[in-house]
Short mmCIF file of C-alpha atoms in Angstrom, two decimals:
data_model
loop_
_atom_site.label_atom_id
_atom_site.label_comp_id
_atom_site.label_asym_id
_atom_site.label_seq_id
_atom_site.Cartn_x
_atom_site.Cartn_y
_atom_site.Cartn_z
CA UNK B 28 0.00 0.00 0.00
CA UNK B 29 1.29 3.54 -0.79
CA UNK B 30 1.12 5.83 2.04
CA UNK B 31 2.33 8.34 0.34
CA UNK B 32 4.88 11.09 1.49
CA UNK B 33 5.38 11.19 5.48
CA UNK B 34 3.84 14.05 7.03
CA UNK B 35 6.75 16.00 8.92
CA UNK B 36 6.87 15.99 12.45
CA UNK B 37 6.02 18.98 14.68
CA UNK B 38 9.36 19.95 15.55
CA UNK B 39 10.01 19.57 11.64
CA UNK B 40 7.29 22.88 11.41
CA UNK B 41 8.52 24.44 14.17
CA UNK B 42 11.78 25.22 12.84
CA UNK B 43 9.65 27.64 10.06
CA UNK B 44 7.59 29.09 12.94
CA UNK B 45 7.26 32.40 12.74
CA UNK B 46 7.32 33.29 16.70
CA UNK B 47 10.20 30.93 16.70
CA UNK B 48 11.73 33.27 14.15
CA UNK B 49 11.27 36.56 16.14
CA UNK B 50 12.64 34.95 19.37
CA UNK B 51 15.86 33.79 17.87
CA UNK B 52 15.86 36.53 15.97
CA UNK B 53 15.72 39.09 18.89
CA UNK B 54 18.30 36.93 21.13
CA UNK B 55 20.64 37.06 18.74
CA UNK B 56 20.12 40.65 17.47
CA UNK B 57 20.65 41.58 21.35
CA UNK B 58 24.14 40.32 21.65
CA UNK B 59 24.96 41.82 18.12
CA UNK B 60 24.33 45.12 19.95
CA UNK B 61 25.78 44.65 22.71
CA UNK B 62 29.04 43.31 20.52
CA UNK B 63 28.65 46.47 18.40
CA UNK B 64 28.55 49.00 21.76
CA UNK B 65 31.33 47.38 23.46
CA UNK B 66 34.34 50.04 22.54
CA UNK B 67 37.11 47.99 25.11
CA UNK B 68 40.23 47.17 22.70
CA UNK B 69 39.92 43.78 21.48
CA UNK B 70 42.21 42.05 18.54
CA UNK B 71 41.84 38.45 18.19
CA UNK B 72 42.02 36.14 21.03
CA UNK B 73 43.26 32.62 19.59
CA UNK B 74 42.05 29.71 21.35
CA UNK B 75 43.62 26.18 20.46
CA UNK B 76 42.05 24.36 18.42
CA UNK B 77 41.57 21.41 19.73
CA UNK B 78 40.16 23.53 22.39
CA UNK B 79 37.58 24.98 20.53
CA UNK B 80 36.42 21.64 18.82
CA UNK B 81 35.15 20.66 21.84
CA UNK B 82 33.37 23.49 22.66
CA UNK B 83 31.40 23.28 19.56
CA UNK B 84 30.69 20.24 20.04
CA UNK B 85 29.38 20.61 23.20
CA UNK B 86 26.75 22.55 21.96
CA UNK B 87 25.42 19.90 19.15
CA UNK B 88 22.47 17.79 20.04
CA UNK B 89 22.94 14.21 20.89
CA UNK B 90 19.91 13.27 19.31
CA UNK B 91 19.93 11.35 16.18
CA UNK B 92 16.52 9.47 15.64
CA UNK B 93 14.39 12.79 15.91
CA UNK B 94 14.34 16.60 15.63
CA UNK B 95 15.44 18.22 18.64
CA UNK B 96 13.66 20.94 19.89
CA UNK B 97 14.86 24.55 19.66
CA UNK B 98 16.89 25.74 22.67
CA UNK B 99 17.65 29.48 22.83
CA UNK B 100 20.25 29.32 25.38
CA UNK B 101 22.01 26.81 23.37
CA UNK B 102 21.29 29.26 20.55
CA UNK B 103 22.50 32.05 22.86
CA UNK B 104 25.87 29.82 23.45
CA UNK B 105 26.30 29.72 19.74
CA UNK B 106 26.10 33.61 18.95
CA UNK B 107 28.66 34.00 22.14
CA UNK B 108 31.07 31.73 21.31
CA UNK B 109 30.72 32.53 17.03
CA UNK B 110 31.53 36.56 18.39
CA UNK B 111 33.92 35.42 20.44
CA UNK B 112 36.50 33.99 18.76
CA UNK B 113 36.92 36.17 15.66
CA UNK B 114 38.67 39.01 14.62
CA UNK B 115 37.55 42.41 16.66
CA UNK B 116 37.02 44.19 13.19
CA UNK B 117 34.96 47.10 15.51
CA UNK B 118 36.87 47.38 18.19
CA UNK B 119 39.90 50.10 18.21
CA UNK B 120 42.67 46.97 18.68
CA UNK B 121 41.66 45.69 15.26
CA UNK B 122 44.80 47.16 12.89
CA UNK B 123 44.89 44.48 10.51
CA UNK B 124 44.00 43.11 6.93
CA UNK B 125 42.52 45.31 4.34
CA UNK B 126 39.16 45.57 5.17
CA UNK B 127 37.23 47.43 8.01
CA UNK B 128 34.32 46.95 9.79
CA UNK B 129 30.92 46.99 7.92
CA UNK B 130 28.24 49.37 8.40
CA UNK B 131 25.87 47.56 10.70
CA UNK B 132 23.12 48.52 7.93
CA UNK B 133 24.72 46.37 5.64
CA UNK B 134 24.37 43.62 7.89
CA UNK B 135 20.94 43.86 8.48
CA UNK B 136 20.56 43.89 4.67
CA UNK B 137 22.70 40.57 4.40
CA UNK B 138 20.45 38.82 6.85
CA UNK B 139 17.41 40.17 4.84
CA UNK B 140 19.15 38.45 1.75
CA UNK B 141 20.09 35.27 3.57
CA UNK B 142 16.55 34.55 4.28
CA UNK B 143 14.58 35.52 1.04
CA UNK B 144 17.53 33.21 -0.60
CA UNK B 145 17.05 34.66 -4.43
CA UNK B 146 20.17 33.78 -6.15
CA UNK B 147 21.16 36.25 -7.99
CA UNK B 148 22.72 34.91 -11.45
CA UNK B 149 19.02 35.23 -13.16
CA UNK B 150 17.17 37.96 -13.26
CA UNK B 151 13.90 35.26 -12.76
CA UNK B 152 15.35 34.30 -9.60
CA UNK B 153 16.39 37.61 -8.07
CA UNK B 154 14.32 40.52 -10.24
CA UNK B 155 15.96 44.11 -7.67
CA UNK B 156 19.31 42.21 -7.39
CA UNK B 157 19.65 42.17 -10.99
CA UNK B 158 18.45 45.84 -11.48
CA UNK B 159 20.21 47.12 -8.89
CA UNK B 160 23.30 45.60 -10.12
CA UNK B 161 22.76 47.49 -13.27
CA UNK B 162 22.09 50.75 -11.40
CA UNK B 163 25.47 50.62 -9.33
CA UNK B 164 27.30 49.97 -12.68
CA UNK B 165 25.81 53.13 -13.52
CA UNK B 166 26.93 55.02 -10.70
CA UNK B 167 30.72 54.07 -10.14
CA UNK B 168 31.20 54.81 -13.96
CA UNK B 169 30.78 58.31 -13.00
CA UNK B 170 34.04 57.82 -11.49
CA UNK B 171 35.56 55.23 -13.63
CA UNK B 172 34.97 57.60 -16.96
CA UNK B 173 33.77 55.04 -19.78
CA UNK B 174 31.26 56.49 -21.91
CA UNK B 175 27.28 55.46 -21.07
CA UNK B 176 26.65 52.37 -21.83
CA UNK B 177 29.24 50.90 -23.50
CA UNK B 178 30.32 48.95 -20.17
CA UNK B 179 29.07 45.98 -18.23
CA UNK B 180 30.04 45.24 -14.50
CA UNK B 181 29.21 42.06 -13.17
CA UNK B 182 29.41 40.58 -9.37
CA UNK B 183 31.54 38.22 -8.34
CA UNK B 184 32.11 35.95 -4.87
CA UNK B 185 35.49 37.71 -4.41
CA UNK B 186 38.71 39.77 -6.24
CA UNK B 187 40.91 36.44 -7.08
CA UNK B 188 37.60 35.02 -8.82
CA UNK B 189 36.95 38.29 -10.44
CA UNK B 190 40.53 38.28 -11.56
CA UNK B 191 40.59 34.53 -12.86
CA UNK B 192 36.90 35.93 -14.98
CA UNK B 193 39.09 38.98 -16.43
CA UNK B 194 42.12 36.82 -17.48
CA UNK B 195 39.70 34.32 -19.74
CA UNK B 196 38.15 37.29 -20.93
CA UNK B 197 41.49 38.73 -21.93
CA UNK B 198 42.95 35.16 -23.06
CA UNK B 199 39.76 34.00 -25.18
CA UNK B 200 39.76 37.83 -26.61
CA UNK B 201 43.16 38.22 -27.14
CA UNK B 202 43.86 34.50 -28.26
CA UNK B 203 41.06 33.20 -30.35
CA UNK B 204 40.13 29.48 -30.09
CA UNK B 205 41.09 29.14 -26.87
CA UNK B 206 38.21 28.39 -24.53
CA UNK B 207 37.78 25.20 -27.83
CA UNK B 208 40.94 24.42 -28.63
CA UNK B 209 43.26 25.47 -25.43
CA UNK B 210 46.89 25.44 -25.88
CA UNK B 211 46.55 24.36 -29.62
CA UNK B 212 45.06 27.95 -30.31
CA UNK B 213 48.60 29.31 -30.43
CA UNK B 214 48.69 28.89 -33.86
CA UNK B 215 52.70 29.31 -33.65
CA UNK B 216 52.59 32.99 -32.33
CA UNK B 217 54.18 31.77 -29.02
CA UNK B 218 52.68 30.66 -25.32
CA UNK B 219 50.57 32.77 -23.75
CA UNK B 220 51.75 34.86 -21.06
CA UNK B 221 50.76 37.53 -18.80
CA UNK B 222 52.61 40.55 -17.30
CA UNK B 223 52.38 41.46 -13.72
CA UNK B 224 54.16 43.59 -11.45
CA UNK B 225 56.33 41.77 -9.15
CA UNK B 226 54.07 43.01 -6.31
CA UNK B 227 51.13 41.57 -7.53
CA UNK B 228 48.48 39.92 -5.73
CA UNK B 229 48.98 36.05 -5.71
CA UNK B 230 45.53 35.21 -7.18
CA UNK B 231 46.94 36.45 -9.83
CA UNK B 232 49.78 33.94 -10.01
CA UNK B 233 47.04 30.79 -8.92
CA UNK B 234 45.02 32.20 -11.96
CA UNK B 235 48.52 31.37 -14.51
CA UNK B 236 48.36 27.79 -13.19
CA UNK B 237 44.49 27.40 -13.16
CA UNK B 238 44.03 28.38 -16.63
CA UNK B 239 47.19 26.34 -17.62
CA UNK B 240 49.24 29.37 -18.62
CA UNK B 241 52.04 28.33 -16.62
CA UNK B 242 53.72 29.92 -13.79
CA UNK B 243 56.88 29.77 -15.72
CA UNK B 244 55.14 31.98 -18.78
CA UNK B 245 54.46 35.00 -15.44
CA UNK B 246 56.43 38.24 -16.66
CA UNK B 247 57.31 40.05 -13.89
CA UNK B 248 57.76 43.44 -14.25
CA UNK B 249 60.37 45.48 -12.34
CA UNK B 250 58.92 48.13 -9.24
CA UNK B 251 60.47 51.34 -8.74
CA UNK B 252 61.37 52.95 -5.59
CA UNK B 253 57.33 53.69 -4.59
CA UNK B 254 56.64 49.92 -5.51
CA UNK B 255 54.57 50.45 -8.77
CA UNK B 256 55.33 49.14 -11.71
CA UNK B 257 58.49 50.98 -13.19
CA UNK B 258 57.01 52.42 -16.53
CA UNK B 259 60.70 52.65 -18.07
CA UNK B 260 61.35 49.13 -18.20
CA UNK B 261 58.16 47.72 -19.10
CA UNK B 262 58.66 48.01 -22.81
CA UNK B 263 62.26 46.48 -22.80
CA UNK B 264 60.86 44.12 -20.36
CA UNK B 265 57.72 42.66 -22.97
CA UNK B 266 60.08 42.24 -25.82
CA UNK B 267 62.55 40.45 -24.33
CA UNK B 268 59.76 38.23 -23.39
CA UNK B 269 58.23 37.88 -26.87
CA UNK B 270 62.61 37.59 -27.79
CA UNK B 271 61.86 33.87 -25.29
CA UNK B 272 58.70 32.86 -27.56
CA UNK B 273 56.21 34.69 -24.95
CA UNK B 274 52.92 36.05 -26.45
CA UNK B 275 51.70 38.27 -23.20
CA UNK B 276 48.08 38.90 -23.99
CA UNK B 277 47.39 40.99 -20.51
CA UNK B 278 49.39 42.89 -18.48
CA UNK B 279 47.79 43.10 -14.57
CA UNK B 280 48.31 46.21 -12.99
CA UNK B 281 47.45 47.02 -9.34
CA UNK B 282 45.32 49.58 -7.69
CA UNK B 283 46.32 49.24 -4.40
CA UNK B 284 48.98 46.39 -3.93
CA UNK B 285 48.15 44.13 -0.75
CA UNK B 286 51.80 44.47 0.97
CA UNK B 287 52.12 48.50 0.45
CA UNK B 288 49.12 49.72 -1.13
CA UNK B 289 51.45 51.13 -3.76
CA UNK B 290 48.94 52.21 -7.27
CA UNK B 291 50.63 51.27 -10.52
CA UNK B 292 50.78 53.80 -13.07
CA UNK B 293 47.64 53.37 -15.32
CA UNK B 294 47.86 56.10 -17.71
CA UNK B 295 51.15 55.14 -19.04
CA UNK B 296 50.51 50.98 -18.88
CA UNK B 297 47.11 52.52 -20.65
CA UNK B 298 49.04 53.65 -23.62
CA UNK B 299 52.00 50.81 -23.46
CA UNK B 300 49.23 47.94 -23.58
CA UNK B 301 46.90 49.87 -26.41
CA UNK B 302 50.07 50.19 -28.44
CA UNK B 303 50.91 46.98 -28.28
CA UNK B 304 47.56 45.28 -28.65
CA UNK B 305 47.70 43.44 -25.16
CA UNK B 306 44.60 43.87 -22.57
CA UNK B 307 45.16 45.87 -19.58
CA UNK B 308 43.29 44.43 -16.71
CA UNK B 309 43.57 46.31 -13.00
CA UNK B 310 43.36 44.33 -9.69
CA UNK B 311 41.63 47.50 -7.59
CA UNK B 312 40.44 45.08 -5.03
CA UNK B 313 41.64 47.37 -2.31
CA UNK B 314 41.62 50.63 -3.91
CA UNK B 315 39.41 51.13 -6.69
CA UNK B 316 37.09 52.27 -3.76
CA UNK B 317 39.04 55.67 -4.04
CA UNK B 318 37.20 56.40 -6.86
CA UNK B 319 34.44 57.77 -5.07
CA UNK B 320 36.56 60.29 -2.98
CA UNK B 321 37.39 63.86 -4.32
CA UNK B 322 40.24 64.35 -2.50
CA UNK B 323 41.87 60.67 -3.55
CA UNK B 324 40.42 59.75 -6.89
CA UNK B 325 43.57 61.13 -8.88
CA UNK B 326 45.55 57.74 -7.66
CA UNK B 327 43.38 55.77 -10.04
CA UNK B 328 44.24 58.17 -13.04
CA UNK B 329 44.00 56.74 -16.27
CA UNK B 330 41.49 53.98 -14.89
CA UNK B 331 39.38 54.45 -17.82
CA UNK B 332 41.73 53.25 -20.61
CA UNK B 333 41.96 49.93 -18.74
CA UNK B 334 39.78 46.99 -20.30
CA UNK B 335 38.92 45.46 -16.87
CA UNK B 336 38.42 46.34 -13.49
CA UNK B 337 38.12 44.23 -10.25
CA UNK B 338 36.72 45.99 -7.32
CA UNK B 339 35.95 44.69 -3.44
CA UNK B 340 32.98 46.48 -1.50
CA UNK B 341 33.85 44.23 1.25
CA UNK B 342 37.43 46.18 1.91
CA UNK B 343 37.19 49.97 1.60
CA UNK B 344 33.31 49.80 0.76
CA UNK B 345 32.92 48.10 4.27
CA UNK B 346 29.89 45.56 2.97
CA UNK B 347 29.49 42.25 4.25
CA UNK B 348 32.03 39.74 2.05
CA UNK B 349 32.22 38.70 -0.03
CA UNK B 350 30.89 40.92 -2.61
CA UNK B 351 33.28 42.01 -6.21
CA UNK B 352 32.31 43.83 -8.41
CA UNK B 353 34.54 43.41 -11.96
CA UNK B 354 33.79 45.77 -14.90
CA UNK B 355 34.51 45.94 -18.54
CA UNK B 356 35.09 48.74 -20.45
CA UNK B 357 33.55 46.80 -23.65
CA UNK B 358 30.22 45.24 -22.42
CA UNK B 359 30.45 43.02 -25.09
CA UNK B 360 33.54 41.20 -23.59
CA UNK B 361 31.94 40.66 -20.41
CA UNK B 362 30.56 37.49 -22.63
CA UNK B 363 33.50 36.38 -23.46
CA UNK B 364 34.69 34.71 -20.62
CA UNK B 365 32.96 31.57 -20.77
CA UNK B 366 30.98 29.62 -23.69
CA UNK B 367 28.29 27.42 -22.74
CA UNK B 368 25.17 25.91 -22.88
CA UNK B 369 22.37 25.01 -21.10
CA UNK B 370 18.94 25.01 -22.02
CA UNK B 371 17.91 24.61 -17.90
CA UNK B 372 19.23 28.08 -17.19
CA UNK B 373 20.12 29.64 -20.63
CA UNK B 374 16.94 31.24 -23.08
CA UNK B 375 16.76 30.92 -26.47
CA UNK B 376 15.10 33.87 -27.06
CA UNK B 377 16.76 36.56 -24.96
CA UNK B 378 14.55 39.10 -24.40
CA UNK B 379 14.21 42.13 -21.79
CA UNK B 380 14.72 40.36 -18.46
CA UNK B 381 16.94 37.92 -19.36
CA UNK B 382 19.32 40.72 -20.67
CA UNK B 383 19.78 41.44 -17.07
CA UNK B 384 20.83 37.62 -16.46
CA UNK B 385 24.79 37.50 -15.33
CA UNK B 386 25.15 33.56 -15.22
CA UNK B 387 26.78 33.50 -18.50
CA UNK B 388 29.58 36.19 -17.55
CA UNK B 389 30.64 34.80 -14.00
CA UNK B 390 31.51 31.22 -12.62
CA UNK B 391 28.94 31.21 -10.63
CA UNK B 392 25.37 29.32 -11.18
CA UNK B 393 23.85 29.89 -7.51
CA UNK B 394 25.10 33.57 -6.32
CA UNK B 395 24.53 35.52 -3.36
CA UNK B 396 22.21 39.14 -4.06
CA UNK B 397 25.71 40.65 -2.82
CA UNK B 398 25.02 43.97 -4.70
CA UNK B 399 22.09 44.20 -2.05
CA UNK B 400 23.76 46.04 1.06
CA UNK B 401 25.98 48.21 -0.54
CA UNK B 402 23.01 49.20 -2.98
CA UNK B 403 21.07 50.01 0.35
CA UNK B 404 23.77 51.81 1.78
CA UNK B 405 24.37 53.98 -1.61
CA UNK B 406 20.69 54.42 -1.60
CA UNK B 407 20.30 55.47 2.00
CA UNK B 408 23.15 57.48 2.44
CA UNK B 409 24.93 58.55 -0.66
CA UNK B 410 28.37 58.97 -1.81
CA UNK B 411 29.53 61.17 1.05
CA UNK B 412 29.03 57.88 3.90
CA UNK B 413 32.12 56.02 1.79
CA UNK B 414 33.80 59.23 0.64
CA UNK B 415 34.42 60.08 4.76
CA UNK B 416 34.96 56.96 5.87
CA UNK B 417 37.74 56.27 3.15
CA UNK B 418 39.44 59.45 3.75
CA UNK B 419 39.30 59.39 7.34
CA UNK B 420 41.30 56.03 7.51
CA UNK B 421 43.77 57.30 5.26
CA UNK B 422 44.33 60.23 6.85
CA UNK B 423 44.99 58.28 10.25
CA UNK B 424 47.33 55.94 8.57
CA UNK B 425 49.41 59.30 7.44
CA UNK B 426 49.28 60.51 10.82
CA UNK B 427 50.22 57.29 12.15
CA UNK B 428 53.49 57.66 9.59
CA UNK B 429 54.39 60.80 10.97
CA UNK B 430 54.52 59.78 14.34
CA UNK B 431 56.60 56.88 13.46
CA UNK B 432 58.91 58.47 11.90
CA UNK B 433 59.65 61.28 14.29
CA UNK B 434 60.59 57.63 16.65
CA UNK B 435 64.10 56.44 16.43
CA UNK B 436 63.83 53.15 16.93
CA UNK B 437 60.97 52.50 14.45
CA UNK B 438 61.08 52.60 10.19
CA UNK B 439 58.68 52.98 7.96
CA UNK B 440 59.22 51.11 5.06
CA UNK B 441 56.90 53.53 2.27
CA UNK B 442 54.88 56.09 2.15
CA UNK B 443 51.12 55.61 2.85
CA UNK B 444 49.19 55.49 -0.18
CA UNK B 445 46.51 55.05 1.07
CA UNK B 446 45.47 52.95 4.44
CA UNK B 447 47.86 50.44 4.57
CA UNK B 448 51.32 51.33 6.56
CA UNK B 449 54.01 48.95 6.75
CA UNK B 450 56.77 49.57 9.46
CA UNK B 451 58.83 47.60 12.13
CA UNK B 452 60.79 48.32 15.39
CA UNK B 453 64.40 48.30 14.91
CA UNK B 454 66.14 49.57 18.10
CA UNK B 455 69.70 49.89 17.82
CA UNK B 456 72.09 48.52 15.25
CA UNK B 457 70.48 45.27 14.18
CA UNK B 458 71.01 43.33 11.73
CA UNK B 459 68.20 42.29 8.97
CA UNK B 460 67.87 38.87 10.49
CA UNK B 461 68.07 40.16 13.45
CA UNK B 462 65.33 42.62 12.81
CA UNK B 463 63.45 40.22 10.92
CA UNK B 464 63.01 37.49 13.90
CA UNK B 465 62.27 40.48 16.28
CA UNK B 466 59.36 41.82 14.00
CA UNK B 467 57.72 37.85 13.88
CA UNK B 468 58.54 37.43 17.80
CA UNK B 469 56.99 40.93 18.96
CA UNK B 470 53.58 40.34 16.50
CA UNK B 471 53.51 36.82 18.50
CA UNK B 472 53.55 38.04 21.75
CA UNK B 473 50.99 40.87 20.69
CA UNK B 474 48.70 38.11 18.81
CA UNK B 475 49.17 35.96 21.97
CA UNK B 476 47.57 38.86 24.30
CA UNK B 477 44.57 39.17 22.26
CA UNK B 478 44.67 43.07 22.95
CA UNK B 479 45.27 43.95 19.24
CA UNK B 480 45.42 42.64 15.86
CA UNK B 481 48.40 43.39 13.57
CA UNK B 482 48.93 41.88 10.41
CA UNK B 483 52.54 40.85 8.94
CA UNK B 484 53.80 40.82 5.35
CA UNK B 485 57.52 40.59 3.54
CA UNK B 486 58.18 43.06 1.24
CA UNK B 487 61.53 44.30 -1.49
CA UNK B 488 64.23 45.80 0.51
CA UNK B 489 63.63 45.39 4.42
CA UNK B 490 63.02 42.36 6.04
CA UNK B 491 59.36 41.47 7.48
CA UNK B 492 57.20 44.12 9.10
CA UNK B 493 53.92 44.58 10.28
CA UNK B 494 51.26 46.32 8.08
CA UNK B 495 48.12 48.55 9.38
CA UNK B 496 44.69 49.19 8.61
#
């Protein structure tokens, strides 16, 4: 006999109840306040791992035959020990990585998106995600400078992924029959390479051995003494590459380099790269967002004769992550990426909604609405909200230079570009090794009291130091 599908049980429905959903809801939004107010200086506690295994586990349900019943102090427990044990990212001992605290608005906005689930690579699935992607493309081209509507932006889960998605699009553009015939497409003109500065960020390098390029086929290109890419030695620098049987077919420059925050010279690769016929793609994960100040938007001149753009909200746009947004000064390359079919998600008769669709230009099938909360925040609050917030933590990290360098036994390493800092404590007449085990053993003793966060990196010329934000 067919008794058809089994009715769920009680606790099963309970875990959609709406009362349920207000009471977790409020528990949880009570200790996010009470996270948010706390101004002590925090920077990240590290607890053992083994440690906190246990502790998780402790607060699992032994029950495996049935649905357990909701518990909001185990709940509670959660939310306590999740807070707990992460990076401080509000708290005034939080100096580290390259992105800041979000606006708690953008949080609420990520929660709203986490529960209305509408992935967002179809406009069918996710109709104000989709427009509202459009609508930001609109506005940061006001800063970026192409002309109206001749660009595309898409989103992306993340810079290196929004890097990877440029690189095809400059490789399947720049060497036809690729994406179909792959290495065979070289029709004798040499291996594909790319051209990076020797700062660049390593998703760069992952994306040489991911599309099969080849680590070995990375040009490097040569920094000056700000750590940009040294315009005079570019040109020497491609030809004795294509002189080794190198085709480069993109050259990466960097808005904001993740060791120094140094900004490659656009204008100039601009004109090198157009000359030569190779695509000029810019990583401005970290500061492409300094496009929307006044006062620091001429450190991104020349971004408008690049052909790509990759640009974080979640590090100077303060958003929840991830959330990437990569443009393209031709909109029609922003297909070019990937080639595929499939008639489950892809129409045969595009027509006005599905022109808003983005699951053809990204990776990504299932996407998070990302756009969402820095739409909201846009929306609410305007330009000016970013615009302060950016030029207020650049202006501490120059006054944090100044101090340092008015203290004799600390160096700075570079001048601030923008909110990254790099400098170490070098009392006396050390040596680099010396200097360089001091820097790791101070920032472990730091890390180890939890009070502040400070992040470490190795950069040309001096040994190790540690980096602010």
């Amino acid at each position: 006999m067919d008794h058809g599908a089994r009715i769920p049980s009680g606790l099963t429905l309970d875990a959609f109840n709406i009362q349920q959903f207000r009471e977790s809801s409020e528990a949880t939004l009570a200790r996010l306040e009470k996270h948010l107010a706390d101004a002590s200086i925090r920077g990240l506690e590290l607890t053992e791992p083994a440690q906190l295994t246990r502790a998780a586990r402790s607060l699992m349900t032994t029950e495996r035959e049935h649905v357990a019943g909701y518990d909001e102090a185990k709940l509670n427990a959660i939310i306590d020990l999740y807070l707990k044990t992460g990076i401080q990212v509000h708290s005034p001992g939080y100096m580290g990585r390259q992105f800041s605290g979000t606006f708690p608005l953008a949080g609420v906005v990520d929660f709203v998106s986490s529960l209305v689930s509408q992935p967002s690579s179809f406009y069918e699935a996710a109709q104000l995600p989709n427009v509202v992607e459009k609508i930001m493309a609109d506005e940061f081209n006001r800063f970026i400078g192409w002309p109206a509507g001749s660009f595309a932006m898409v989103t992306t889960s993340g810079g290196s992924l929004a890097n990877l998605t440029a690189i095809l699009a400059a490789r399947n553009d720049r060497v036809p029959g690729s994406w179909s015939e792959g290495g065979a497409a070289d029709h004798g003109r040499g291996r594909p390479a790319l051209a990076v500065g020797a700062d660049v960020h390593y998703s760069v390098s992952r994306t040489a051995g991911v599309m099969g390029i080849g680590e070995a086929q990375l040009v490097r290109l040569p920094l000056n003494r700000r750590h940009q890419i040294d315009v005079d030695r570019v040109v020497p620098e491609l030809e004795a590459a294509q002189r080794r049987g190198l085709r480069v077919f993109c050259l990466v420059a960097s808005a904001g380099t993740t060791s120094v925050s140094a900004f490659d010279p656009l204008r100039e690769l601009a004109e090198i790269t157009r000359e030569r016929g190779i695509w000029l793609h810019v990583d401005g994960a970290h500061g492409a967002s300094l496009l929307v100040s006044d006062e620091l938007r001429w450190k991104l001149d020349g971004i408008d004769g690049a052909d790509s753009l990759t640009w974080d909200a979640h590090k100077m746009m303060f958003t929840p992550a991830p959330c990437t947004m990569l443009f393209y000064r031709d909109k029609d390359k922003s297909r070019s990426p990937f080639h595929q079919w499939a008639s489950y998600v892809f129409d045969e008769e595009p027509d006005v909604y599905t022109a808003l669709d983005s699951g053809g230009k990204t990776l990504e099938c299932t996407k998070r609405p990302m756009i969402m909360p820095l739409w909201v925040l846009w929306a609410m609050y305007g330009r000016a909200l970013f615009a302060e917030k950016i030029e207020y933590l650049c202006r501490l990290t120059r006054d944090v230079h100044r101090i340092l360098l008015a203290e004799p036994d600390f160096e700075t390493t570079h001048w601030p570009e923008a909110n990254i800092l790099c400098f170490r404590y070098r009392p006396g007449a050390l040596s680099d090794s010396e200097a360089h085990r001091l820097q790791i053993a101070i920032r472990d003793r730091v890390k180890a009291r939890g009070t502040f966060f400070i992040s470490k990196v190795d950069i040309a010329g001096p040994p190790p130091c540690a980096w602010c934000s």
